[in-house]
Short mmCIF file of C-alpha atoms in Angstrom, two decimals:
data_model
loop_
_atom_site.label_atom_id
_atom_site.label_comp_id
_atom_site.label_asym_id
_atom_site.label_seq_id
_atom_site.Cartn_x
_atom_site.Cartn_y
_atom_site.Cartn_z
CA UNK U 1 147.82 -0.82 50.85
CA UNK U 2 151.17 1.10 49.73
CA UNK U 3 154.05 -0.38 48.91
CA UNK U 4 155.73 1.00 52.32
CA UNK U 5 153.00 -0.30 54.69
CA UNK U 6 152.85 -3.70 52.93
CA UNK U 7 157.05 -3.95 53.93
CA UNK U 8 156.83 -2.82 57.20
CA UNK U 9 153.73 -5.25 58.21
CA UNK U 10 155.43 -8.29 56.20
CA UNK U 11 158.62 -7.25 58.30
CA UNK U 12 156.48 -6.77 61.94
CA UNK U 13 154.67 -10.24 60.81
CA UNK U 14 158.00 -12.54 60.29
CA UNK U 15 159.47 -13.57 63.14
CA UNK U 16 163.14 -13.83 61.30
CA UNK U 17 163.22 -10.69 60.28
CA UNK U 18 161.28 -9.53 63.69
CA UNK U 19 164.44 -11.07 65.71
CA UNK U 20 166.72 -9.66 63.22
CA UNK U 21 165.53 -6.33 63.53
CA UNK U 22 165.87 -6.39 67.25
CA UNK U 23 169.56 -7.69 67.14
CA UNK U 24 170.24 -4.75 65.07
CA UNK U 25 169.00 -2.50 67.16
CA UNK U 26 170.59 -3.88 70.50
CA UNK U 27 174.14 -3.63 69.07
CA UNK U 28 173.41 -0.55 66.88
CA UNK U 29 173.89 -2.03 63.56
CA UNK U 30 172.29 -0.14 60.76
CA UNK U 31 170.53 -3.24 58.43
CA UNK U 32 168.98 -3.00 54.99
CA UNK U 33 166.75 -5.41 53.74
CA UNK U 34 167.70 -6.01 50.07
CA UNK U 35 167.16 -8.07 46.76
CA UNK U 36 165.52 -11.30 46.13
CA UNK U 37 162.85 -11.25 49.29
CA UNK U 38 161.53 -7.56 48.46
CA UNK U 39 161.22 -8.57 44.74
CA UNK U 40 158.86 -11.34 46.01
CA UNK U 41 157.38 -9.60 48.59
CA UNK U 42 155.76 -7.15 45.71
CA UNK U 43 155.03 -9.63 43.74
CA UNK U 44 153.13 -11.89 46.12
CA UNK U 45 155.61 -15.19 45.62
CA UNK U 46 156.57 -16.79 48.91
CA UNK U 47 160.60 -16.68 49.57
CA UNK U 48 162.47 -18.20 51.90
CA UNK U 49 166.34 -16.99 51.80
CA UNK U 50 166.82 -13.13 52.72
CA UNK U 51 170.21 -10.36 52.28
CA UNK U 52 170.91 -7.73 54.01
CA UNK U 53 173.41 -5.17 53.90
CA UNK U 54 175.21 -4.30 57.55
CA UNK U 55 177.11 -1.19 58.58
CA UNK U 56 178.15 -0.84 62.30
CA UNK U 57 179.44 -3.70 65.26
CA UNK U 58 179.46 -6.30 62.53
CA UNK U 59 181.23 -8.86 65.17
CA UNK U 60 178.87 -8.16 67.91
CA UNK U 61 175.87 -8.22 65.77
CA UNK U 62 176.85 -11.23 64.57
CA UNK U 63 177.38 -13.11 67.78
CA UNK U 64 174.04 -12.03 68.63
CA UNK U 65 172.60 -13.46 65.57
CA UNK U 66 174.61 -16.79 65.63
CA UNK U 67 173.07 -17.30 69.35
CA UNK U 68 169.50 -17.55 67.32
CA UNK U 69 170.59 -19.31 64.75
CA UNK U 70 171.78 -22.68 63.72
CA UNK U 71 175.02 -23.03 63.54
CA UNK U 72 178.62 -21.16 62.73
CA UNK U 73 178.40 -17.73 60.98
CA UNK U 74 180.22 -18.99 57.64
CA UNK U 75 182.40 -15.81 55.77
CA UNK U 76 183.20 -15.34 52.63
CA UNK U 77 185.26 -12.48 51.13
CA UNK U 78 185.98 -12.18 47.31
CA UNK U 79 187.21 -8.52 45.34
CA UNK U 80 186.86 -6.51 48.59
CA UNK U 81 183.59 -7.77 49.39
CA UNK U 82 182.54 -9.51 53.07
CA UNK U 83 179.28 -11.95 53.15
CA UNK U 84 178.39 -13.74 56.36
CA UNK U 85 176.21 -16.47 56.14
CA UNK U 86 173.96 -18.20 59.20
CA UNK U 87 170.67 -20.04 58.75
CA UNK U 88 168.22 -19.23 61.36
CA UNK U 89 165.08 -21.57 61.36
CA UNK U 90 164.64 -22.98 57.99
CA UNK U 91 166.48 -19.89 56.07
CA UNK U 92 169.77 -18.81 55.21
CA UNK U 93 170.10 -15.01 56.00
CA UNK U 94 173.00 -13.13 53.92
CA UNK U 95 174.47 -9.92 55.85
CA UNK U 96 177.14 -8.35 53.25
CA UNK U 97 179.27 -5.95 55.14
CA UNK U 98 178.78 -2.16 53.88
CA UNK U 99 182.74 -0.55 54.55
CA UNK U 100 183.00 2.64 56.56
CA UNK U 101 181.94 5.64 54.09
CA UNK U 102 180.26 3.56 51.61
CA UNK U 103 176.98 4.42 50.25
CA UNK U 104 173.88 1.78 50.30
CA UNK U 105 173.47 3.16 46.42
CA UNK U 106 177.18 2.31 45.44
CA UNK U 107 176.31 -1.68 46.94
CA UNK U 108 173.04 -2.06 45.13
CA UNK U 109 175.06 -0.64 41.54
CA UNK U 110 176.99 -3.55 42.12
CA UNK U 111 173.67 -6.18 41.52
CA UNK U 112 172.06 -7.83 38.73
CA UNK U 113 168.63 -6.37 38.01
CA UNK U 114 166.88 -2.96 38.72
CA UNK U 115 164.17 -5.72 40.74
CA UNK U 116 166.63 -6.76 42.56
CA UNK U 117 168.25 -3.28 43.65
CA UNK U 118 165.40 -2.15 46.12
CA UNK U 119 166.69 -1.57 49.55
CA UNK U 120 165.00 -0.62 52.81
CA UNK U 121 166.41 0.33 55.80
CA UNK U 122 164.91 -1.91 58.83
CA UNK U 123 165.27 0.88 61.44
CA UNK U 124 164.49 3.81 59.48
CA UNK U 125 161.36 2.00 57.88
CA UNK U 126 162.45 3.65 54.41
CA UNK U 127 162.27 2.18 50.73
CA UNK U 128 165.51 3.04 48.70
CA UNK U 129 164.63 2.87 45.07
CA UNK U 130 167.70 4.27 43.15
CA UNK U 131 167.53 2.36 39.61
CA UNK U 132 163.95 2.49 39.45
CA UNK U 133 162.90 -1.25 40.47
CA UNK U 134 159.57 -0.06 41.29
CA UNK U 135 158.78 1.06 37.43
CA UNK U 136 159.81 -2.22 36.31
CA UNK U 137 157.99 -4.55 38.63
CA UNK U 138 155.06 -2.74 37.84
CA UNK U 139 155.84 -3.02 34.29
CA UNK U 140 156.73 -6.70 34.88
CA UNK U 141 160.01 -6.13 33.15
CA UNK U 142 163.53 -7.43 33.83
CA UNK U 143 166.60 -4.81 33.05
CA UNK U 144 169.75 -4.74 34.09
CA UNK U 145 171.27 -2.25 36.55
CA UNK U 146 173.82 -1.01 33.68
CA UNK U 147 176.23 -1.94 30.97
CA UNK U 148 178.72 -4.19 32.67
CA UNK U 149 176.11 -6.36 34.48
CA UNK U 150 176.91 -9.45 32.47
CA UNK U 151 180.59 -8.69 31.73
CA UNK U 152 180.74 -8.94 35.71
CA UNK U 153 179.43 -12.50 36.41
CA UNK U 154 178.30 -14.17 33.25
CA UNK U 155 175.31 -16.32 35.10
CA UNK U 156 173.83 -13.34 35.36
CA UNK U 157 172.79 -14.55 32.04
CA UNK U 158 170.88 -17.62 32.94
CA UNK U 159 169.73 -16.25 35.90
CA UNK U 160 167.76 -13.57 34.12
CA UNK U 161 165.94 -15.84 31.90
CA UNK U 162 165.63 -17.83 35.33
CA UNK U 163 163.68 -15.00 37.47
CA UNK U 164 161.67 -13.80 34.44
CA UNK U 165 160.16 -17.68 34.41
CA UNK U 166 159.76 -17.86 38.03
CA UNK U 167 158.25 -14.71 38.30
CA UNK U 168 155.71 -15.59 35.25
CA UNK U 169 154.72 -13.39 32.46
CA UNK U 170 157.93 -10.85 33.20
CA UNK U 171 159.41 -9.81 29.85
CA UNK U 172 163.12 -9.18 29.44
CA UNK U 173 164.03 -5.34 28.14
CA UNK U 174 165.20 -5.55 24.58
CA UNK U 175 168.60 -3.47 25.88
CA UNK U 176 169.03 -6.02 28.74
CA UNK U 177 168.45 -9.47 25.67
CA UNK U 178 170.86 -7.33 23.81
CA UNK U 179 173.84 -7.38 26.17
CA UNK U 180 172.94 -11.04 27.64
CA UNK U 181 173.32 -11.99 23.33
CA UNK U 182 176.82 -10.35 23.34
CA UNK U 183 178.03 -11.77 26.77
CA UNK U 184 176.64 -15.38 26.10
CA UNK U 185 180.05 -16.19 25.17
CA UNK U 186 181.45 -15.52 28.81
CA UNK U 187 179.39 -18.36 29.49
CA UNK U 188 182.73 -21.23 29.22
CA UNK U 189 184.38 -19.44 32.12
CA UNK U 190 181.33 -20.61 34.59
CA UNK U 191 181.74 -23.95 36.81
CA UNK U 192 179.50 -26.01 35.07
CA UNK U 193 177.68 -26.93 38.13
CA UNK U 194 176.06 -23.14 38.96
CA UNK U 195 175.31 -23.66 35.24
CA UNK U 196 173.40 -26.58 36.12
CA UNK U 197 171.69 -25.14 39.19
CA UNK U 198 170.40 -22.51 37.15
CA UNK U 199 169.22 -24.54 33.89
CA UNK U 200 167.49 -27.01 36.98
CA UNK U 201 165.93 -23.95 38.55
CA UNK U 202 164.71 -22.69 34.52
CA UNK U 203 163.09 -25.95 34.53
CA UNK U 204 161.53 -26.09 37.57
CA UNK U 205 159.71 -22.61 37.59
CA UNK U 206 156.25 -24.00 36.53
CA UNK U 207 157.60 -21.98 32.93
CA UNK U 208 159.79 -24.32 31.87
CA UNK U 209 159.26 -23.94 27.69
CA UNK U 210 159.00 -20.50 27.62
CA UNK U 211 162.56 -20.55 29.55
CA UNK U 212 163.62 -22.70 27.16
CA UNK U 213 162.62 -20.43 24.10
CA UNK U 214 164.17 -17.35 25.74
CA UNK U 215 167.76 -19.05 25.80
CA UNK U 216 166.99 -20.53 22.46
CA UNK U 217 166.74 -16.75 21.49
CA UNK U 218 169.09 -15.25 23.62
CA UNK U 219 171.80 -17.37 21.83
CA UNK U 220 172.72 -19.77 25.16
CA UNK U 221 170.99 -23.30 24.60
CA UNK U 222 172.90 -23.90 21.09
CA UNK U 223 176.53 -23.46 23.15
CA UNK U 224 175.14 -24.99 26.40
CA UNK U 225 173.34 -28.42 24.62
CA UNK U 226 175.46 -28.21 20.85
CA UNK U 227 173.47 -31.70 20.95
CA UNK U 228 169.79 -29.97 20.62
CA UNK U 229 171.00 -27.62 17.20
CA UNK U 230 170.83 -30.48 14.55
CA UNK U 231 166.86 -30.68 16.06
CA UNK U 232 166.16 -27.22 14.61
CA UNK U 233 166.95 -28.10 10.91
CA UNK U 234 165.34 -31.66 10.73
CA UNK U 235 161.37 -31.87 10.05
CA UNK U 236 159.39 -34.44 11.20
CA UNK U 237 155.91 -34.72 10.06
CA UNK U 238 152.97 -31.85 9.43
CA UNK U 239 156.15 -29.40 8.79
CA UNK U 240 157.31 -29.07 12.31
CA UNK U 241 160.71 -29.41 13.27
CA UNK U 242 162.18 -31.90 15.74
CA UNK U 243 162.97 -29.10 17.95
CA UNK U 244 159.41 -27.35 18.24
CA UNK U 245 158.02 -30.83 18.72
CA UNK U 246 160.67 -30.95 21.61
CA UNK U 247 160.02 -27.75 23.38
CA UNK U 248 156.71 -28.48 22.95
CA UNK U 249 156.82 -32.15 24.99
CA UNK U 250 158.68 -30.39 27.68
CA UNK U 251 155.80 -28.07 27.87
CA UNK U 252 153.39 -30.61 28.17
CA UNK U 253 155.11 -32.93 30.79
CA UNK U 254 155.82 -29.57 33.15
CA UNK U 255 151.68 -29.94 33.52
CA UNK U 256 151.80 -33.61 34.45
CA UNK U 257 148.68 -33.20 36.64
CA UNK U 258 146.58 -32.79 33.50
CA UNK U 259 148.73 -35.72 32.39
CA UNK U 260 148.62 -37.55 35.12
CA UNK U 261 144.74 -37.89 34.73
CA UNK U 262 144.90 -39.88 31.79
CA UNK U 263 145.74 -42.67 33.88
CA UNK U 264 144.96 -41.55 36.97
CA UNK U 265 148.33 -40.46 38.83
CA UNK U 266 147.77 -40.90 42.37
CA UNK U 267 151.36 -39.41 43.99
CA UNK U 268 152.84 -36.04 43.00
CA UNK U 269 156.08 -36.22 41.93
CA UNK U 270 158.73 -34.61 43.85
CA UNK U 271 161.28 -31.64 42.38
CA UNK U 272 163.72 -34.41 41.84
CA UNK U 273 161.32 -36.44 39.98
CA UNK U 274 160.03 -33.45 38.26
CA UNK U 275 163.61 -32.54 36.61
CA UNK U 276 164.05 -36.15 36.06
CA UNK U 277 161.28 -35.97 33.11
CA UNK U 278 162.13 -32.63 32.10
CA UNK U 279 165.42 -33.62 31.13
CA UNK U 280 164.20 -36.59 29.70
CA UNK U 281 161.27 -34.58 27.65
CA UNK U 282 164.18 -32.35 26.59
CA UNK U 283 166.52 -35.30 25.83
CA UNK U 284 164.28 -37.90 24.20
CA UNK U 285 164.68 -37.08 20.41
CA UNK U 286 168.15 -36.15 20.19
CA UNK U 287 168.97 -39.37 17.75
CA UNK U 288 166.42 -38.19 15.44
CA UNK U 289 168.86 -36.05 13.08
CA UNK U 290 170.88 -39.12 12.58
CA UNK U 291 168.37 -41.72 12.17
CA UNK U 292 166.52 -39.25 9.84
CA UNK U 293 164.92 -41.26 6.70
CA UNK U 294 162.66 -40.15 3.82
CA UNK U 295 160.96 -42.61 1.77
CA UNK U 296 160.44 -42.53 -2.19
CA UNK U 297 156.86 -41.54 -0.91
CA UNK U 298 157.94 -38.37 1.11
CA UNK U 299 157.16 -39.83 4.83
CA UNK U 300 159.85 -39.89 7.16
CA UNK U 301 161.05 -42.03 9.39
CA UNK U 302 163.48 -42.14 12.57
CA UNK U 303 164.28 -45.84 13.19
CA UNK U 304 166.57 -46.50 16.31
CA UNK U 305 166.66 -43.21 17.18
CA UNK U 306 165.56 -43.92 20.90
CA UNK U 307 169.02 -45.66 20.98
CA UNK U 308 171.01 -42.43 20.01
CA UNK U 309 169.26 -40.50 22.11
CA UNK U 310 170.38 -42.43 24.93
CA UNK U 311 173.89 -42.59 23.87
CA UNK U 312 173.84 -38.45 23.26
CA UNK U 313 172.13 -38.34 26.57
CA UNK U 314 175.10 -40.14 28.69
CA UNK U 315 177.36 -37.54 27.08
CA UNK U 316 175.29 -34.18 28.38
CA UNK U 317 175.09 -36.32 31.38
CA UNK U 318 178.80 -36.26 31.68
CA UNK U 319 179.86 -33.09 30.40
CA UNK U 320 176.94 -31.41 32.88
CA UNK U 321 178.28 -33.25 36.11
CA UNK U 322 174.80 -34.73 36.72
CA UNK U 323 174.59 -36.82 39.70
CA UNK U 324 175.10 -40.32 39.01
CA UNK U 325 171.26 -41.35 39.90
CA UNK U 326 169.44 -38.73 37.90
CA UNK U 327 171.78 -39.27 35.36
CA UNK U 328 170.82 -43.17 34.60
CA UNK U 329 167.14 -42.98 35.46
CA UNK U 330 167.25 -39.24 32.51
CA UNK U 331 169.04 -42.24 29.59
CA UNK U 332 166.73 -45.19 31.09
CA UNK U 333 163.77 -42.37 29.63
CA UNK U 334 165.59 -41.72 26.69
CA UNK U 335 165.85 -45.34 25.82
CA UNK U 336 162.44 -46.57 26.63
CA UNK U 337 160.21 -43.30 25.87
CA UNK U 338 158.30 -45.24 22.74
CA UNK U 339 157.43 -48.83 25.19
CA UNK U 340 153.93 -47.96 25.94
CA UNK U 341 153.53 -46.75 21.95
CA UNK U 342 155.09 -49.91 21.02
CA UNK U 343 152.25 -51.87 23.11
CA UNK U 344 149.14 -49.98 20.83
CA UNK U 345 150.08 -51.71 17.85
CA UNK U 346 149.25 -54.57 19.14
CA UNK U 347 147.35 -56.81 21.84
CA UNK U 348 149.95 -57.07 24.26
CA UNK U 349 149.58 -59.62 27.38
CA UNK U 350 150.30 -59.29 30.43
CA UNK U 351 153.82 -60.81 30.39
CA UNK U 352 154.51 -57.70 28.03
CA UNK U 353 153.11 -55.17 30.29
CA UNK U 354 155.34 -57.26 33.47
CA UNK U 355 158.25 -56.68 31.02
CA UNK U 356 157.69 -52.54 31.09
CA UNK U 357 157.57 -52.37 34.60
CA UNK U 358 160.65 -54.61 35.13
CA UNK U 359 162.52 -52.56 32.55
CA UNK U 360 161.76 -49.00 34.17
CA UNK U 361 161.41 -49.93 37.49
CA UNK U 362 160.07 -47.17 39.67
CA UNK U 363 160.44 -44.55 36.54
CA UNK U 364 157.30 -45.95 35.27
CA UNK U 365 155.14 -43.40 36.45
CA UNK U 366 157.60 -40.89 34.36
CA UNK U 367 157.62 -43.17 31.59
CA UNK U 368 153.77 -42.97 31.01
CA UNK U 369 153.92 -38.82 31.51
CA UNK U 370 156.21 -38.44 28.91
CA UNK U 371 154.69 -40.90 26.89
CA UNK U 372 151.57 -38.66 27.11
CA UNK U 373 153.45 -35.68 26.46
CA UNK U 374 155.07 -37.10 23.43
CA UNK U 375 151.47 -38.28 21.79
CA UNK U 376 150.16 -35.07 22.27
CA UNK U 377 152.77 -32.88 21.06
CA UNK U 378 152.82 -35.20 17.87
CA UNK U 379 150.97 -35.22 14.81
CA UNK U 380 147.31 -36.61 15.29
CA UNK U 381 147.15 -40.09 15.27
CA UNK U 382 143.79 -40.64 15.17
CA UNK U 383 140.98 -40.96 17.92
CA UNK U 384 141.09 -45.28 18.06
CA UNK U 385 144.91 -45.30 18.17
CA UNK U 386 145.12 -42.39 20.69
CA UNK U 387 142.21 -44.38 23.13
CA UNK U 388 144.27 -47.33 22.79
CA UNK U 389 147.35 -45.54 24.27
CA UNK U 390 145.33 -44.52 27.19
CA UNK U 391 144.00 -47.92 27.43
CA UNK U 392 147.83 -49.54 27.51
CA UNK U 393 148.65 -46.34 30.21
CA UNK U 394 146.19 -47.03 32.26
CA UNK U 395 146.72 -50.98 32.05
CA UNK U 396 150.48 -50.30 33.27
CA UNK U 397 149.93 -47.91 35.91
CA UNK U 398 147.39 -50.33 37.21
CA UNK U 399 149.47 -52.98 37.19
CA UNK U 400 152.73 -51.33 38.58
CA UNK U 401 150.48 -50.22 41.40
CA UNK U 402 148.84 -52.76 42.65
CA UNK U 403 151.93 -55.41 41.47
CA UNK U 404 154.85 -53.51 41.37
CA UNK U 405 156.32 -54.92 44.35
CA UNK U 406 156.06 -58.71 43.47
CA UNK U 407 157.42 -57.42 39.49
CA UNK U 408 159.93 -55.84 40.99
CA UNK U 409 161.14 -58.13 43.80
CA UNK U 410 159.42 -61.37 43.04
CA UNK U 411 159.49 -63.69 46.03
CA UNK U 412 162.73 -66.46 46.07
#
C-alpha cells in the first residue's frame, strides 16, 4: 500500500477525522492534517491527539466543530500565532489558524523536526512533503527543520531525545545532536514543569536508558540532575562506575514483567507507578560518592549511602516541582532500596518480613522490582546468595498479598 492510500483510508476509517473532514467541507474551510498523528500513522504507533492547520470561516467552522465536541473551543494566541483547542471524544484536536496569503510551507518551517513537517490537505487528498520527512522516516532519523530550531523553543531539546525513544531505534542526525549540544544551555529559561513532562514522557517510552544515555551525551542530564555527575567519576566494584551501574538498573526495572516473574507479579503497574520506580532506579545511589570508602585491601564500600540518597532525592524532588505523592513514595525507595538484601544475610522471621511491608506500605511491589533490578545490574554475587534473594522476594510478596491488609491496618 502507498504512503497516500494508507492516509486517505486511515482518514475514511476514523470517525474524528471523518466528522472533521465533513465540517470542513460544509463551511468551506480548507484543513491540513499535520505533525505528530502522520508521523505515527507511518510508523504504525497508535496516537491519540491530532493538528491541523485551518484557512477559511475559522468562526463558523469552529462552531460546527464545538457542537461535536466536548466542551468550549479554548484559544490561544502567542507571536502572531492563533491555536484553537476542543476535545472531541477522547482527543484533543489542535486547528492553528493559517493568515490570509500564508503558505502551508512557511507554517510547517516554523516546526521542530523534518517528521513532524508532513502535511496533507484533507480535501485535496494530497501529501505535502517540503523538508523531506519522508527520507527520514524511512531512514529512521530525527533532524531538525533548520538552524534556529532549538534557539526557538529550547524543549525542542528534550523533546527530540523524547520522540527518537518513543519511536524506538530512530537515531538523531549528527547536525541536529550538534545544535541540541550548543542550545542545551537555553535549557534554564524553560518552566521546570514542561521540563518534567518531557523527562516523565523519556522515561515512560518503553526506551527509557537509551533516553537517558542520549541526554547524558547530548550534554542535558549533568545541568538538569548536577546530583547524578559525581556518579560518573566514582567506581564501584568489577571497574564500573556508579553511573553505568545506574543507567543500567533503570534499564532493568523499565522491563519489570521479566522482573516481576521472579516473584510472581500478579498486577501491572500503572504509568504512575511505572515513573514512580524509574525515578527511584535513577535516584537510588546518589549518596554513593559521599559515602565512598576503600579499604587497605582495595574493596570499596558505601555505608549509609541509602540515607543520602534519600536526602539528595527530596532536593530533585523540590527543585523539579514533583507532586507531593510521587515525591515521598520516589525518597521512601531511595531509603529502603537495600531491605530485602538486608533480609539474605540472614534467617529473617516473619516479624522482619511484617516490618518491610509496614515500612513501604503499598510500594512494596516497587520495592522488590528495584530490588531485582539492582541485584542484577550488580556484580555477581553468587548463585546461593542470588536464590536466597528470590527466596526473601517471593516470601514478601506472598505475604503482602495475602496479609497486607491486616499488616497494614491491623484490626483495633
Amino acid at each position: 500500500m502507498n504512503i497516500s492510500r494508507k492516509i486517505r483510508k486511515a482518514c475514511g476509517e476514523d470517525p474524528v477525522l471523518a466528522a472533521i473532514s465533513e465540517a470542513a467541507a460544509q463551511c468551506g474551510s480548507e484543513l491540513h492534517l499535520v505533525g505528530g498523528y502522520l508521523r505515527d500513522l507511518l510508523c504504525g504507533k497508535p496516537t491519540r491527539d491530532v493538528d491541523f492547520l485551518l484557512r477559511g470561516n475559522p468562526d463558523r467552522f469552529l462552531k460546527s466543530i464545538a457542537r461535536r465536541g466536548k466542551g468550549r473551543v479554548m484559544t490561544f494566541r502567542k507571536e502572531g500565532i492563533t491555536n484553537h483547542r476542543i476535545r472531541i471524544g477522547e482527543r484533543f484536536c489542535d486547528f492553528v489558524e493559517l493568515a490570509p496569503g500564508t503558505e502551508v510551507r512557511r507554517e510547517l518551517a516554523r516546526r521542530d523536526f523534518t517528521v513532524n513537517s508532513l502535511a496533507w490537505n484533507l480535501h485535496a487528498e494530497e501529501l505535502l512533503d517540503p523538508f523531506h520527512g519522508l527520507d527520514d522516516l524511512r531512514a529512521k532519523r530525527l533532524r531538525a527543520i533548520g538552524p534556529k530550531t532549538f534557539a526557538v523553543d529550547p524543549l525542542r531539546i528534550l523533546r527530540g531525545i523524547r520522540i527518537a525513544a518513543e519511536l524506538k531505534r530512530f537515531t538523531i542526525a549528527p547536525a541536529t545532536r550538534r545544535q541540541m549540544t550548543a542550545a542545551r544551555d537555553r535549557l534554564g529559561s524553560i518552566p521546570v514543569e514542561r521540563i518534567r513532562e518531557e523527562i516523565d514522557r523519556i522515561l515512560l517510552s518503553g526506551q527509557a536508558e537509551p533516553g537517558l544515555r542520549r541526554m547524558r551525551e547530548i550534554g542535558v542530564l549533568f545541568p538538569l540532575f548536577p546530583e547524578l555527575e559525581p556518579m560518573e567519576t566514582t567506581m564501584q566494584a568489577q571497574r564500573q562506575s556508579v553511573l553505568d551501574h545506574t543507567l543500567r538498573v533503570v534499564g532493568l526495572a523499565e522491563r519489570w514483567p521479566r522482573l516481576g516473574r521472579t516473584f510472581f507479579l500478579e498486577e501491572q503497574p500503572e504509568p504512575e507507578e511505572i515513573l514512580v520506580l524509574l525515578y527511584a532506579a535513577l535516584f537510588h545511589d546518589l549518596g554513593k560518592p559521599a559515602a565512598h570508602k576503600k579499604d587497605p585491601d582495595g574493596s570499596i564500600h558505601f555505608y549509609g549511602h541509602e540515607r543520602i540518597s534519600r536526602t539528595l532525592t527530596a532536593g530533585i524532588s523540590r527543585r523539579m516541582r514533583f507532586p507531593g505523592k510521587r515525591a515521598a513514595r520516589i525518597e521512601r525507595l531511595a531509603l529502603h532500596h537495600l531491605r530485602a538484601g538486608w533480609l539474605t544475610e540472614g534467617r529473617p522471621g516473619e516479624r522482619a518480613l511484617r516490618r518491610v511491608i509496614r515500612d513501604l506500605e503499598d510500594d512494596l511491589p516497587l520495592l522488590l522490582l528495584l530490588s531485582v533490578a539492582d541485584r542484577k545490574g550488580s556484580a555477581p554475587r553468587g548463585r546461593a546468595e542470588d536464590d536466597r534473594h528470590r527466596r526473601i522476594c517471593r516470601s514478601l510478596y506472598r505475604m503482602y498479598r495475602d496479609s497486607g491488609s491486616s499488616i497494614l491496618k491491623p484490626p483495633r
